[in-house]
XYZ file of C-alpha atoms in Angstrom:
665
model
C 125.562 35.310 -112.646
C 129.286 35.325 -111.800
C 130.314 37.965 -109.254
C 133.703 38.502 -110.850
C 135.004 37.474 -114.250
C 138.595 37.541 -115.441
C 138.467 36.948 -119.205
C 141.431 37.455 -121.530
C 140.416 38.754 -124.983
C 142.364 40.110 -127.884
C 142.353 43.936 -128.189
C 140.277 45.533 -130.891
C 142.255 47.357 -133.613
C 143.506 49.988 -133.557
C 143.755 49.891 -129.743
C 147.284 49.567 -128.344
C 147.871 48.631 -124.648
C 151.377 49.414 -123.390
C 153.055 47.501 -120.522
C 153.374 48.950 -117.015
C 155.978 51.622 -116.424
C 158.493 49.925 -114.094
C 159.678 53.133 -112.461
C 156.210 54.249 -111.398
C 154.114 51.141 -110.876
C 154.476 48.311 -108.390
C 156.280 45.409 -110.062
C 153.273 43.111 -109.536
C 150.804 45.403 -111.349
C 149.758 44.764 -114.919
C 147.448 46.565 -117.340
C 144.944 44.192 -118.897
C 144.619 43.838 -122.655
C 140.810 43.746 -122.497
C 140.148 47.529 -122.666
C 137.714 49.310 -124.971
C 136.199 52.700 -125.751
C 132.672 53.979 -126.208
C 130.860 57.312 -126.626
C 127.946 58.334 -124.430
C 124.661 58.500 -126.358
C 123.676 61.896 -124.979
C 125.380 65.269 -125.163
C 128.173 66.161 -124.782
C 128.818 62.609 -125.997
C 132.003 62.185 -124.003
C 134.396 59.371 -124.961
C 135.247 56.737 -122.338
C 138.337 54.542 -122.457
C 137.723 51.682 -119.987
C 139.827 48.719 -118.862
C 141.258 47.144 -115.739
C 144.523 46.754 -113.760
C 145.495 43.564 -111.880
C 147.790 43.038 -108.896
C 149.391 39.613 -109.254
C 151.284 39.732 -105.947
C 150.328 37.211 -103.256
C 150.859 39.576 -100.331
C 151.937 43.063 -101.500
C 149.399 45.853 -101.776
C 149.516 48.770 -104.228
C 147.978 52.211 -103.857
C 147.273 55.217 -106.089
C 147.318 53.095 -109.215
C 147.067 55.486 -112.192
C 146.483 54.957 -115.888
C 147.274 57.525 -118.599
C 145.368 57.254 -121.916
C 146.002 59.251 -125.111
C 143.806 59.778 -128.181
C 145.608 59.711 -131.549
C 144.664 60.568 -135.090
C 145.540 58.322 -137.975
C 148.973 59.930 -138.222
C 149.742 58.941 -134.600
C 149.526 62.515 -133.460
C 148.393 62.892 -129.863
C 145.059 64.675 -129.787
C 144.184 64.527 -126.050
C 145.628 63.007 -122.829
C 143.749 62.004 -119.659
C 145.133 60.435 -116.467
C 142.793 58.646 -114.091
C 143.008 56.476 -110.961
C 141.656 52.982 -110.794
C 138.281 52.789 -109.096
C 139.806 50.950 -106.105
C 142.144 53.113 -104.022
C 144.144 50.075 -102.860
C 144.668 46.867 -104.794
C 145.380 43.840 -102.607
C 147.255 40.840 -103.947
C 145.141 38.969 -106.469
C 142.620 41.823 -106.935
C 141.597 43.642 -110.133
C 140.086 47.139 -110.441
C 138.552 48.962 -113.463
C 139.506 52.407 -114.688
C 137.639 54.982 -116.834
C 139.581 57.692 -118.721
C 136.941 60.283 -119.626
C 137.453 62.619 -122.600
C 134.621 65.190 -122.334
C 135.154 66.782 -125.772
C 136.711 64.151 -128.007
C 138.208 65.465 -131.290
C 136.533 64.566 -134.523
C 139.829 63.321 -135.993
C 140.122 60.570 -133.337
C 141.444 57.314 -134.750
C 142.773 55.165 -131.839
C 143.952 55.295 -128.225
C 146.931 54.061 -126.171
C 146.903 53.512 -122.375
C 149.782 52.854 -119.977
C 150.345 52.475 -116.216
C 151.849 55.656 -114.793
C 151.434 55.126 -111.029
C 150.990 52.597 -108.287
C 153.458 51.863 -105.530
C 153.664 49.233 -102.816
C 151.865 50.292 -99.625
C 151.361 49.066 -96.078
C 148.165 51.068 -95.671
C 145.336 48.863 -94.500
C 142.556 48.334 -97.080
C 139.017 47.342 -96.145
C 137.489 45.056 -98.730
C 135.671 42.894 -96.192
C 132.278 43.039 -97.874
C 129.994 40.727 -99.802
C 128.769 42.567 -102.928
C 125.943 41.092 -104.999
C 124.219 42.353 -108.172
C 120.583 41.327 -107.861
C 119.098 42.774 -111.082
C 119.947 44.518 -114.344
C 117.129 46.324 -116.158
C 116.866 48.870 -118.995
C 115.618 52.316 -118.122
C 113.459 54.644 -120.161
C 116.538 56.465 -121.388
C 117.852 53.182 -122.835
C 120.674 52.683 -120.339
C 121.224 49.610 -118.102
C 120.093 50.039 -114.485
C 122.041 47.901 -111.966
C 120.756 47.073 -108.448
C 122.332 45.007 -105.672
C 123.278 44.681 -101.997
C 126.406 45.134 -99.876
C 126.938 43.263 -96.564
C 129.506 44.420 -94.007
C 131.540 41.381 -92.897
C 133.365 43.203 -90.070
C 132.375 43.378 -86.395
C 132.071 47.189 -86.295
C 129.966 49.663 -88.318
C 131.612 51.078 -91.452
C 130.997 54.335 -93.288
C 131.965 55.852 -96.654
C 131.658 52.738 -98.861
C 132.223 52.668 -102.612
C 130.668 49.903 -104.718
C 132.862 49.277 -107.799
C 131.291 47.626 -110.847
C 133.056 46.352 -113.962
C 130.948 45.510 -117.035
C 132.145 42.931 -119.611
C 130.891 41.822 -122.969
C 130.642 38.159 -123.841
C 134.297 38.080 -124.911
C 135.518 39.384 -121.535
C 136.329 42.893 -122.753
C 135.712 45.727 -120.291
C 132.985 47.846 -121.834
C 132.131 50.136 -118.900
C 132.654 50.704 -115.183
C 130.596 52.305 -112.465
C 130.888 53.482 -108.862
C 128.195 53.909 -106.224
C 128.796 55.699 -102.912
C 127.151 54.543 -99.679
C 127.607 57.007 -96.816
C 126.621 54.665 -94.007
C 127.187 53.762 -91.363
C 126.639 50.178 -92.439
C 126.180 47.831 -89.497
C 127.769 44.383 -89.439
C 125.839 41.630 -91.194
C 122.978 43.853 -92.412
C 122.688 44.104 -96.271
C 122.165 47.602 -97.736
C 120.884 48.312 -101.229
C 122.531 50.206 -104.052
C 121.377 51.328 -107.522
C 123.307 52.812 -110.431
C 123.057 53.428 -114.180
C 125.687 52.285 -116.692
C 126.926 54.846 -119.250
C 127.372 52.397 -122.123
C 124.013 51.526 -123.704
C 125.663 48.667 -125.632
C 126.382 46.604 -122.503
C 124.244 43.535 -122.687
C 123.714 43.313 -118.894
C 125.036 39.762 -118.689
C 128.623 39.789 -117.385
C 129.980 41.952 -114.587
C 132.253 42.029 -111.532
C 131.444 43.737 -108.242
C 133.532 44.690 -105.209
C 133.192 47.201 -102.380
C 135.893 49.319 -100.803
C 135.490 51.410 -97.629
C 137.465 54.274 -96.271
C 138.266 52.493 -93.005
C 140.602 53.547 -90.231
C 143.172 51.099 -88.807
C 145.304 51.526 -85.730
C 148.994 51.008 -85.096
C 150.122 51.985 -81.632
C 153.031 51.704 -79.248
C 152.678 48.156 -77.842
C 154.071 48.782 -74.377
C 155.822 51.256 -72.105
C 158.158 50.025 -69.364
C 159.255 52.639 -66.866
C 162.568 52.593 -65.068
C 162.423 52.050 -61.320
C 160.735 55.036 -59.682
C 161.058 56.141 -56.065
C 157.685 55.629 -54.396
C 155.391 58.647 -54.173
C 157.376 60.500 -56.837
C 156.370 61.013 -60.470
C 158.449 59.876 -63.401
C 159.126 61.819 -66.525
C 156.686 61.086 -69.367
C 157.032 58.261 -71.830
C 155.276 58.722 -75.166
C 152.586 56.495 -76.619
C 151.849 57.020 -80.320
C 148.559 56.150 -82.044
C 148.784 56.027 -85.839
C 145.978 55.735 -88.385
C 147.276 53.311 -91.005
C 143.875 52.923 -92.666
C 142.099 54.930 -95.353
C 139.316 56.564 -93.311
C 139.314 59.024 -90.427
C 139.994 57.514 -87.001
C 137.671 58.825 -84.290
C 139.208 58.472 -80.799
C 137.337 58.962 -77.525
C 138.751 59.909 -74.137
C 141.818 57.875 -73.110
C 141.628 55.998 -69.809
C 143.565 53.470 -67.737
C 142.663 49.900 -66.796
C 144.359 46.780 -65.537
C 145.786 46.060 -62.085
C 147.076 49.511 -61.075
C 145.323 52.182 -63.177
C 145.607 54.835 -60.455
C 149.410 54.875 -60.600
C 149.632 56.114 -64.193
C 148.461 59.378 -65.763
C 148.424 61.106 -69.143
C 150.121 64.367 -69.965
C 150.312 66.415 -73.164
C 147.461 64.273 -74.536
C 146.691 65.010 -78.203
C 144.673 61.817 -78.752
C 141.608 62.084 -76.511
C 138.381 63.088 -78.297
C 140.080 63.747 -81.611
C 139.913 62.629 -85.232
C 143.116 61.284 -86.785
C 143.276 61.437 -90.562
C 144.709 58.571 -92.604
C 148.541 58.353 -92.367
C 148.488 60.783 -89.419
C 149.276 60.158 -85.744
C 148.579 61.525 -82.301
C 150.575 61.172 -79.101
C 150.100 61.209 -75.379
C 152.590 61.291 -72.572
C 152.221 58.772 -69.733
C 153.722 59.242 -66.253
C 154.227 56.731 -63.438
C 153.700 57.483 -59.734
C 154.150 54.363 -57.571
C 152.641 54.488 -54.095
C 154.466 51.392 -52.825
C 157.655 49.380 -53.226
C 156.620 46.678 -55.710
C 155.886 45.989 -59.365
C 153.007 47.889 -61.007
C 151.104 47.223 -64.218
C 148.197 48.773 -66.112
C 146.936 49.391 -69.637
C 146.330 52.643 -71.484
C 142.922 52.265 -73.200
C 142.328 53.940 -76.575
C 138.593 53.830 -77.512
C 137.946 54.111 -81.253
C 135.810 52.705 -84.053
C 138.273 49.990 -85.051
C 137.612 46.305 -84.466
C 138.781 45.206 -81.007
C 138.251 48.636 -79.432
C 139.524 49.790 -77.056
C 143.091 49.371 -78.236
C 145.550 49.025 -75.349
C 149.143 49.913 -74.502
C 150.701 47.768 -71.754
C 152.287 49.758 -68.914
C 154.774 48.474 -66.324
C 157.072 49.922 -63.695
C 158.626 49.208 -60.309
C 158.214 51.289 -57.186
C 161.518 51.750 -55.384
C 162.604 52.912 -51.971
C 165.462 55.284 -51.348
C 166.847 52.877 -48.766
C 168.336 49.547 -49.872
C 170.443 46.823 -48.259
C 172.660 44.004 -49.449
C 174.742 41.315 -47.766
C 177.842 39.455 -48.905
C 178.816 36.735 -49.140
C 175.511 35.054 -49.763
C 175.218 32.169 -49.167
C 177.662 31.910 -46.255
C 179.419 28.530 -46.422
C 181.667 27.260 -43.623
C 182.673 23.916 -45.069
C 183.751 21.088 -42.718
C 183.938 21.713 -38.969
C 184.919 19.128 -36.351
C 182.536 18.527 -33.505
C 183.422 20.325 -30.289
C 185.192 23.036 -32.308
C 183.972 26.302 -33.804
C 184.928 28.890 -36.408
C 183.773 32.374 -37.383
C 182.920 34.018 -40.684
C 181.818 37.593 -41.371
C 178.931 38.820 -43.491
C 179.146 42.453 -44.586
C 175.808 44.284 -44.405
C 175.782 47.318 -46.740
C 173.377 50.240 -47.023
C 173.175 50.748 -50.801
C 170.320 53.253 -50.993
C 170.126 56.586 -52.759
C 171.282 59.836 -51.260
C 170.002 61.979 -49.781
C 167.471 60.359 -47.439
C 168.579 56.828 -48.335
C 169.664 55.680 -44.857
C 168.454 52.181 -43.990
C 166.862 51.659 -40.590
C 167.935 48.214 -39.379
C 164.910 46.567 -37.786
C 166.106 43.017 -37.201
C 169.040 40.575 -37.440
C 168.485 36.959 -36.434
C 168.805 33.270 -37.252
C 166.021 30.811 -37.941
C 167.844 28.262 -35.754
C 170.647 28.600 -33.185
C 171.357 24.868 -32.733
C 174.582 25.046 -34.744
C 175.124 28.745 -35.425
C 175.322 31.961 -33.443
C 175.168 35.531 -34.722
C 176.859 38.619 -33.346
C 175.555 41.848 -34.895
C 177.151 44.142 -32.330
C 179.283 45.680 -35.083
C 176.102 47.089 -36.704
C 173.688 49.733 -35.402
C 171.305 48.195 -32.882
C 167.743 48.037 -34.213
C 166.045 50.375 -34.875
C 169.150 52.464 -35.602
C 170.071 53.797 -39.044
C 172.877 52.563 -41.266
C 173.915 55.510 -43.418
C 173.637 55.134 -47.181
C 176.996 54.092 -48.641
C 178.248 52.528 -45.377
C 178.508 48.937 -44.159
C 178.976 46.950 -40.973
C 180.068 43.402 -40.003
C 177.837 40.590 -38.806
C 179.846 37.702 -37.322
C 178.429 34.185 -37.567
C 179.896 31.312 -35.512
C 179.579 27.685 -36.571
C 179.764 25.074 -33.807
C 178.168 21.887 -35.165
C 176.054 19.881 -32.778
C 176.005 16.771 -34.945
C 177.744 15.159 -37.876
C 176.469 16.085 -41.351
C 175.191 19.138 -43.213
C 173.908 21.833 -40.874
C 172.104 24.918 -42.122
C 169.996 27.869 -41.093
C 168.915 31.223 -42.500
C 170.152 34.628 -41.411
C 167.339 37.179 -41.722
C 168.087 40.888 -41.986
C 165.314 43.474 -42.272
C 165.377 47.233 -42.762
C 163.042 50.116 -43.661
C 163.503 53.453 -45.329
C 161.663 55.590 -42.824
C 160.192 53.122 -40.408
C 157.102 52.347 -42.498
C 158.225 50.942 -45.869
C 160.605 48.081 -46.439
C 163.997 48.986 -47.856
C 164.838 47.537 -51.236
C 165.770 43.816 -50.916
C 164.386 43.700 -47.368
C 164.109 41.271 -45.795
C 167.381 39.636 -46.826
C 167.538 35.884 -46.362
C 171.109 34.590 -46.335
C 171.534 30.820 -46.321
C 174.181 29.738 -43.782
C 175.524 26.217 -43.920
C 178.395 24.031 -42.832
C 179.166 20.359 -42.293
C 179.783 18.826 -38.889
C 182.540 16.205 -38.935
C 184.034 13.758 -36.426
C 187.644 12.477 -36.369
C 188.298 8.782 -35.641
C 191.367 6.633 -36.193
C 192.596 3.033 -36.262
C 196.091 1.536 -35.971
C 197.214 -1.756 -37.447
C 198.678 -3.816 -35.937
C 197.586 -2.894 -32.445
C 200.857 -4.154 -30.837
C 204.464 -4.824 -31.933
C 206.559 -7.737 -30.586
C 210.209 -7.645 -31.684
C 211.349 -10.894 -30.016
C 215.010 -11.332 -29.061
C 217.555 -8.885 -30.385
C 221.248 -8.839 -29.514
C 222.348 -6.051 -27.293
C 224.050 -3.358 -29.312
C 222.177 -4.388 -32.452
C 218.961 -3.083 -34.036
C 216.014 -5.067 -35.198
C 214.472 -4.791 -38.598
C 211.795 -2.108 -38.757
C 208.192 -2.969 -38.006
C 205.388 -0.805 -39.435
C 202.269 0.575 -37.813
C 199.590 1.961 -40.207
C 197.537 4.884 -38.890
C 194.229 5.426 -40.770
C 191.849 8.396 -40.513
C 188.410 6.739 -40.467
C 186.125 9.608 -39.460
C 184.133 12.114 -41.487
C 186.643 14.845 -40.672
C 190.434 15.155 -40.819
C 192.576 13.609 -38.089
C 194.740 16.301 -36.489
C 198.004 14.695 -35.328
C 199.707 16.565 -32.488
C 202.644 14.217 -31.837
C 203.963 10.681 -32.268
C 206.154 9.700 -29.284
C 207.704 6.724 -27.509
C 206.867 6.418 -23.841
C 207.541 3.928 -21.072
C 210.447 2.540 -19.017
C 212.465 1.340 -22.025
C 211.422 4.025 -24.528
C 215.085 4.928 -25.175
C 215.734 1.431 -26.563
C 213.121 1.885 -29.298
C 213.168 4.355 -32.213
C 210.502 5.533 -34.655
C 210.230 7.188 -38.077
C 206.988 8.249 -39.813
C 205.485 9.973 -42.860
C 202.401 11.297 -41.089
C 201.294 14.902 -41.801
C 199.857 17.151 -39.127
C 196.387 16.726 -40.693
C 195.400 13.367 -42.131
C 192.411 13.588 -44.456
C 189.437 11.300 -43.936
C 190.090 7.938 -45.605
C 193.855 8.512 -45.799
C 196.624 6.690 -43.904
C 200.277 7.079 -42.998
C 202.960 4.704 -41.653
C 205.182 4.682 -38.583
C 208.281 2.442 -38.572
C 209.601 1.260 -35.161
C 212.966 -0.440 -34.432
C 214.188 -2.185 -31.244
C 217.830 -1.564 -30.248
C 218.418 -3.131 -26.781
C 221.282 -1.720 -24.801
C 221.168 -4.359 -22.106
C 219.829 -7.857 -21.866
C 216.405 -8.672 -20.542
C 212.726 -8.080 -21.364
C 211.933 -4.597 -22.617
C 208.641 -2.702 -23.115
C 207.464 0.739 -24.205
C 204.510 2.380 -25.965
C 204.107 4.140 -29.290
C 201.698 7.008 -28.457
C 199.884 8.983 -31.193
C 198.332 12.150 -29.788
C 195.431 13.261 -32.023
C 191.889 14.547 -31.976
C 190.156 11.209 -32.527
C 186.923 10.953 -30.592
C 188.155 7.822 -28.779
C 191.319 9.470 -27.471
C 194.982 8.968 -28.323
C 196.177 5.835 -30.166
C 198.598 3.689 -28.079
C 200.511 0.721 -29.528
C 202.355 -1.523 -26.944
C 205.979 -2.424 -27.853
C 207.840 -5.476 -26.492
C 211.222 -7.083 -27.104
C 214.082 -8.909 -25.366
C 217.719 -7.911 -25.281
C 220.131 -10.835 -25.359
C 223.886 -11.043 -25.192
C 225.349 -11.976 -28.555
C 228.257 -11.443 -30.892
C 228.311 -9.339 -34.077
C 230.586 -9.779 -37.093
C 230.854 -7.260 -39.989
C 232.153 -7.988 -43.485
C 232.796 -4.887 -45.557
C 233.107 -6.503 -48.958
C 232.230 -9.512 -51.034
C 231.280 -10.429 -54.575
C 228.959 -12.923 -56.268
C 230.047 -12.311 -59.843
C 231.092 -14.977 -62.383
C 233.957 -17.114 -61.016
C 233.388 -16.029 -57.397
C 231.848 -18.159 -54.666
C 231.305 -16.567 -51.257
C 230.448 -18.524 -48.105
C 229.971 -17.589 -44.452
C 231.343 -20.163 -41.978
C 229.550 -19.887 -38.626
C 230.415 -21.773 -35.444
C 229.069 -21.632 -31.884
C 231.270 -24.108 -30.040
C 229.410 -24.561 -26.748
C 225.805 -23.293 -27.118
C 223.079 -23.645 -29.705
C 221.440 -20.444 -30.923
C 220.624 -18.387 -33.988
C 222.507 -16.353 -36.585
C 220.797 -13.235 -37.936
C 222.331 -12.208 -41.257
C 221.749 -8.802 -42.897
C 223.092 -8.309 -46.444
C 223.728 -4.930 -48.086
C 224.202 -4.670 -51.853
C 224.296 -1.842 -54.358
C 220.494 -2.129 -54.253
C 220.319 -1.509 -50.503
C 219.436 -3.651 -47.472
C 218.246 -7.121 -48.494
C 215.763 -9.292 -46.575
C 217.138 -10.588 -43.271
C 218.162 -14.260 -43.153
C 217.872 -16.120 -39.813
C 219.550 -19.537 -39.349
C 219.482 -21.974 -36.444
C 222.870 -23.046 -34.988
C 223.821 -26.267 -33.267
C 226.620 -26.182 -30.677
C 229.916 -27.474 -32.063
C 228.674 -27.673 -35.671
C 229.852 -25.332 -38.458
C 227.079 -23.753 -40.584
C 228.142 -22.934 -44.162
C 225.868 -20.133 -45.510
C 225.884 -19.710 -49.333
C 226.020 -15.949 -49.933
C 225.602 -16.343 -53.710
C 222.333 -18.169 -53.126
C 221.112 -15.629 -50.567
C 221.605 -12.460 -52.643
C 221.839 -13.755 -56.211
C 224.519 -13.376 -58.872
C 226.543 -10.314 -59.826
C 226.230 -8.269 -56.647
C 228.713 -6.321 -54.559
C 227.786 -7.496 -51.074
C 228.538 -6.603 -47.435
C 227.157 -8.488 -44.469
C 226.460 -8.293 -40.767
C 226.040 -11.502 -38.745
C 224.657 -11.384 -35.213
C 225.023 -14.559 -33.102
C 222.648 -15.105 -30.227
C 225.403 -16.976 -28.330
C 229.227 -16.679 -28.377
C 230.847 -17.920 -31.558
C 232.867 -16.947 -34.620
C 232.041 -16.078 -38.258
C 234.456 -16.238 -41.190
C 233.959 -15.193 -44.793
C 235.488 -17.652 -47.290
C 235.942 -16.474 -50.905
C 237.000 -18.806 -53.716
C 237.678 -17.205 -57.099
C 238.767 -18.252 -60.571
C 238.077 -15.777 -63.320
C 240.640 -17.059 -65.794
C 243.272 -14.576 -64.641
C 243.133 -14.816 -60.901
C 242.800 -18.075 -59.025
C 242.744 -18.383 -55.275
C 240.857 -18.147 -52.033
C 240.610 -15.831 -49.064
C 239.378 -16.355 -45.531
C 238.593 -13.497 -43.171
C 237.111 -13.318 -39.701
C 234.505 -10.560 -39.436
C 235.200 -7.278 -37.670
C 233.573 -7.183 -34.237
C 232.044 -3.707 -34.743
C 231.860 -0.861 -37.212
C 234.643 1.735 -36.921
C 235.437 5.160 -38.283
C 239.215 4.653 -38.826
C 240.847 1.948 -40.887
C 244.494 1.194 -41.759
C 245.672 -0.724 -44.858
C 249.243 -2.205 -44.699
C 249.646 -3.204 -48.282
C 248.366 -2.726 -51.805
C 249.656 -2.948 -55.377
C 249.136 -1.318 -58.726
C 251.223 -3.909 -60.621
C 249.811 -5.283 -63.849
C 248.371 -8.756 -63.883
């Protein structure tokens, strides 16, 4: 036969079933329309109104579901009222429970009844319906009533007591015609079927259709999941933290003696314990205080064990805390970074060691300061108390570290600092390990070109500038101390440069050198760059020759439209060269050098040399005696003519002009 039937049938007149009261009942509860009434066959012939309530929710549970039924006469006058609970204390989502409103002395004028939901609210209380309930036989007793027998099997992993078997009896149309309840005290062990027997009150039940379920008054536990203590000084006891054990089930919770387990059970204790060896009623709680007493400076963990009769016993509360020392140390900066350091040089940085412990009795005893390696670093801790001296809480001292790299590249070591609180336990953070690092670098340099030859330059004149490029090619910066000219003829050379005092690796700067011979003859000097390059100073040899010659200066000229400028150059008795420097509004133009033949005039086209539309001055240096004239032909439509000037032999600071005019054209 089916274990549970849900059959919708039309109510029998004049029965009226009212909908659930929204203010009192859970919104998912509904009162079935398949109720009925019957009268017991024996005295006092009480009237039963029976039916069922369903919980349509998928997850919500409802508790204390109540149904109020009223008996009416034919004039709709209320004769009697009875309120009853459903047989199941808690209705889980999707479950249905019967109810039985019992009228012991029904009035003779009874005509019909009306029932309505008047209770039932959502609940989080745990319900135990984890049973398999089977009806094995239905027989008729001597008194004419149906006798129902069956079994209940506990599907949990712990024994259960105080069970109630709930039976709902239906007729062939699915109408509830009776309900019954059978108590089983227990305990009922897991997986072992127990028998039940009961007698139905309605002799008209045909013994064919029924539903059966079992509900137990079962405790359930909700407890504080974990307690984490603040850091506690070793060998001292913390204040208590509270663990709460709540019975969220429907039966009494029997708790045994609390105990501790896990890694460090001996470092925790209970105080003000109201849970051990007690019974906690449904919806009630008990508490216990837990204290923490660390015996070392480290992390501690344990569990508080709560033995009970709930599945998974004992229940546990995780416990954690850290043992602290009164003494503590810190160091800053950490890590200690030196950056780049040239070989054969050194630099110092300071680490501040601080005693950050508690007061009183928080002084840190320094027990050691040292480096893992001294190949590139040295440590001077003379500014701190010598081990094993104390560094008072709240004070600090300097530790000086020197970096002197022994090789190129990243160099590192570890500074180790240790301390205790009283000579036996490590101070907090001890030992400190401070990474110390720096990079060894080497400076090298190149010059290009490696020598400068200026050739022949007229005495009293200056050569064009020649450039030397200095490049820092090492892994560290090139420190430039000086750039000088040395040698017998150093005064006849000059230099200009854009070199900084420190030239970064991979960078370069330029040095421009000019030769200005004062007398004729071969000249030599050296450009010396004093720096820290590993190969020594950079030396560039300088050579040139001073020769007797003649200079001519032309202050003005023009290559605009209608103007043609020419330089006429003659060396009557010797062949040689003419060195021509032009100066325009755009600055010094490239030097022009021409060969001269004795007795032949060289006509130099200035317009071609500098281009059109320039204001132009010129200096011509002859390597042998001669003369230079500037010839200007012009025809601009207004002015037509020519001029011819011999160049000035040298620049001057005073000039006199005999004539001029401001007449109109």
